[in-house]
Coordinates of C-alpha atoms in Angstrom, one line a residue:
M1 CA -65.4 -212.8 -55.1
K2 CA -64.2 -209.4 -55.6
S3 CA -60.5 -210.4 -55.4
Y4 CA -61.0 -213.0 -57.7
V5 CA -62.1 -210.7 -60.7
S6 CA -59.9 -208.6 -59.9
A7 CA -57.3 -210.9 -60.4
I8 CA -58.7 -212.5 -63.2
C9 CA -58.7 -208.5 -65.1
T10 CA -55.2 -208.2 -64.0
A11 CA -53.8 -210.9 -65.5
A12 CA -56.1 -210.7 -68.8
A13 CA -54.3 -207.2 -69.2
L14 CA -50.8 -208.4 -68.3
M15 CA -51.3 -211.2 -71.2
A16 CA -52.5 -208.9 -73.5
T17 CA -49.9 -206.3 -72.9
S18 CA -47.1 -209.2 -73.2
V19 CA -48.8 -210.5 -76.3
N20 CA -48.4 -206.9 -77.9
A21 CA -44.9 -206.1 -75.8
D22 CA -43.1 -208.7 -78.6
D23 CA -44.1 -206.6 -81.5
Y24 CA -43.3 -202.9 -79.8
G25 CA -40.7 -201.1 -81.7
L26 CA -40.4 -203.0 -84.7
K27 CA -41.1 -200.7 -87.3
D28 CA -39.0 -198.2 -84.9
A29 CA -35.8 -199.9 -86.0
K30 CA -35.0 -197.6 -89.0
G31 CA -35.7 -194.2 -86.5
W32 CA -33.5 -195.5 -84.0
L33 CA -30.6 -196.2 -86.9
D34 CA -31.6 -193.1 -88.3
E35 CA -31.1 -191.3 -84.6
C36 CA -27.9 -193.4 -83.9
V37 CA -26.2 -192.5 -87.5
S38 CA -27.0 -188.6 -87.0
L39 CA -24.8 -188.6 -84.1
A40 CA -22.0 -189.8 -86.0
S41 CA -19.8 -186.9 -86.6
T42 CA -19.7 -186.7 -90.8
S43 CA -16.7 -184.4 -90.9
T44 CA -14.6 -187.1 -89.4
P45 CA -12.4 -190.0 -91.0
M46 CA -14.6 -192.5 -88.8
A47 CA -17.8 -191.5 -89.6
G48 CA -17.4 -194.8 -91.8
V49 CA -17.1 -197.0 -88.8
M50 CA -19.7 -195.2 -86.7
E51 CA -22.4 -195.6 -89.3
F52 CA -21.1 -199.4 -89.6
D53 CA -21.7 -199.6 -85.6
C54 CA -25.4 -198.2 -85.7
L55 CA -26.2 -200.6 -88.7
S56 CA -25.1 -203.2 -87.1
S57 CA -26.7 -202.0 -83.6
A58 CA -29.7 -201.6 -85.6
F59 CA -29.6 -205.8 -86.4
R60 CA -29.5 -206.7 -83.1
Y61 CA -32.1 -204.3 -82.3
C62 CA -34.6 -206.9 -84.1
K63 CA -33.6 -209.5 -82.3
V64 CA -33.0 -208.5 -78.4
G65 CA -35.8 -208.7 -76.6
R66 CA -38.3 -209.8 -79.2
S67 CA -39.8 -213.5 -79.5
N68 CA -38.1 -215.6 -82.3
E69 CA -41.4 -214.8 -84.4
Y70 CA -41.1 -211.3 -84.8
H71 CA -37.3 -211.6 -85.5
E72 CA -37.5 -212.1 -89.3
T73 CA -40.4 -209.6 -89.4
C74 CA -38.4 -206.7 -88.0
Q75 CA -35.4 -207.6 -90.2
N76 CA -37.5 -207.5 -93.2
D77 CA -39.1 -203.9 -92.4
L78 CA -35.8 -202.6 -91.6
A79 CA -34.5 -204.0 -95.1
E80 CA -37.3 -202.4 -97.1
Q81 CA -37.1 -199.0 -95.2
L82 CA -33.1 -198.9 -96.1
K83 CA -33.9 -200.1 -99.5
M84 CA -36.5 -197.1 -99.7
D85 CA -33.8 -194.5 -98.7
V86 CA -31.3 -196.3 -101.5
S87 CA -33.5 -195.3 -104.6
Q88 CA -34.6 -192.2 -103.0
I89 CA -30.9 -191.1 -102.9
S90 CA -29.7 -192.5 -105.9
P91 CA -30.6 -190.3 -108.7
F92 CA -28.8 -187.4 -106.7
L93 CA -25.4 -189.4 -106.6
E94 CA -23.7 -187.9 -109.4
P95 CA -19.7 -187.1 -109.1
A96 CA -18.9 -183.2 -107.8
E97 CA -17.4 -181.1 -111.0
S98 CA -14.6 -180.6 -108.9
M99 CA -13.5 -184.1 -108.8
S100 CA -10.8 -185.3 -110.9
E101 CA -11.6 -187.9 -113.5
F102 CA -9.9 -190.3 -111.4
Q103 CA -12.2 -189.5 -108.8
K104 CA -15.4 -189.3 -111.0
T105 CA -14.6 -192.8 -112.3
R106 CA -14.5 -194.2 -109.1
Y107 CA -17.4 -192.7 -107.5
G108 CA -19.1 -193.5 -110.6
K109 CA -18.3 -197.5 -110.5
R110 CA -19.3 -197.0 -106.4
A111 CA -22.4 -195.8 -107.6
N112 CA -23.2 -198.1 -110.0
R113 CA -22.9 -200.9 -107.8
I114 CA -25.6 -199.6 -105.9
A115 CA -27.5 -199.2 -108.4
D116 CA -27.5 -202.5 -109.4
E117 CA -30.3 -204.5 -108.0
T118 CA -29.0 -207.7 -108.2
V119 CA -29.4 -210.1 -104.8
E120 CA -26.9 -212.4 -104.2
D121 CA -27.9 -215.8 -103.0
C122 CA -27.5 -216.5 -99.3
P123 CA -25.3 -219.0 -98.0
D124 CA -27.0 -222.0 -96.8
N125 CA -27.1 -222.2 -92.9
E126 CA -25.4 -219.4 -92.2
L127 CA -27.6 -216.6 -92.3
E128 CA -31.6 -216.5 -92.0
K129 CA -32.9 -215.3 -95.4
S130 CA -34.2 -212.2 -93.5
E131 CA -30.9 -211.6 -92.1
C132 CA -29.1 -212.0 -95.4
L133 CA -30.7 -209.7 -96.9
L134 CA -30.8 -207.2 -94.4
V135 CA -26.9 -207.4 -94.7
Q136 CA -27.1 -206.9 -98.2
V137 CA -29.3 -203.6 -98.4
G138 CA -27.7 -202.6 -95.6
L139 CA -24.5 -202.5 -96.8
K140 CA -25.6 -200.9 -100.1
W141 CA -27.3 -197.9 -97.8
L142 CA -24.1 -197.6 -96.1
E143 CA -22.1 -197.1 -99.4
T144 CA -25.0 -194.8 -100.3
L145 CA -24.2 -192.8 -97.0
S146 CA -20.7 -192.6 -97.6
L147 CA -21.2 -191.3 -101.3
A148 CA -23.7 -188.9 -100.4
R149 CA -21.2 -187.1 -98.1
A150 CA -18.5 -187.1 -100.5
I151 CA -20.2 -185.0 -102.5
E152 CA -22.0 -183.5 -99.6
L153 CA -25.4 -184.4 -100.4
N154 CA -27.5 -184.2 -97.0
F155 CA -28.7 -187.7 -97.1
H156 CA -31.4 -187.3 -94.4
E157 CA -32.7 -184.2 -95.5
I158 CA -33.8 -185.7 -99.2
V159 CA -34.9 -189.0 -97.7
K160 CA -36.9 -186.8 -95.4
S161 CA -38.3 -184.6 -98.0
D162 CA -39.1 -187.3 -100.6
G163 CA -40.8 -189.2 -97.3
A164 CA -42.9 -186.6 -97.0
D165 CA -43.9 -185.8 -100.5
N166 CA -45.1 -189.6 -100.6

């Protein structure tokens, strides 16, 4: 009888653990992405490529090791966090005085594309809606990183300090 009760308790504990394991780390996808991007050297021409690779890996982070019911939740959470980063950085994206007029104009056009909150319709049957939104927001986030780097703005320090104020 004692071993029977022990087996039932163990099985119940394992079931509870496996139910909670599916959503483990869902909110942590952004933290993982930030850590990955921090390892990318911002002083090399390859910085953008490494950041893109980190973002691609973050997309996969939301799918690997989780049941399908949590994929969309993770993607939506990550998209919201990226969108918040972009909105926190956008007010600081002004061309540097040292830029030529051509560079300032080009920089301004890139910054305006980030500020545009138009969401494009996702092609039917190619991506889930949450994936499509994450791709759109993720690309804006990468562009924001690039613009911040161009004017030597510390993207992560601003996001961290604005997040602490809220």
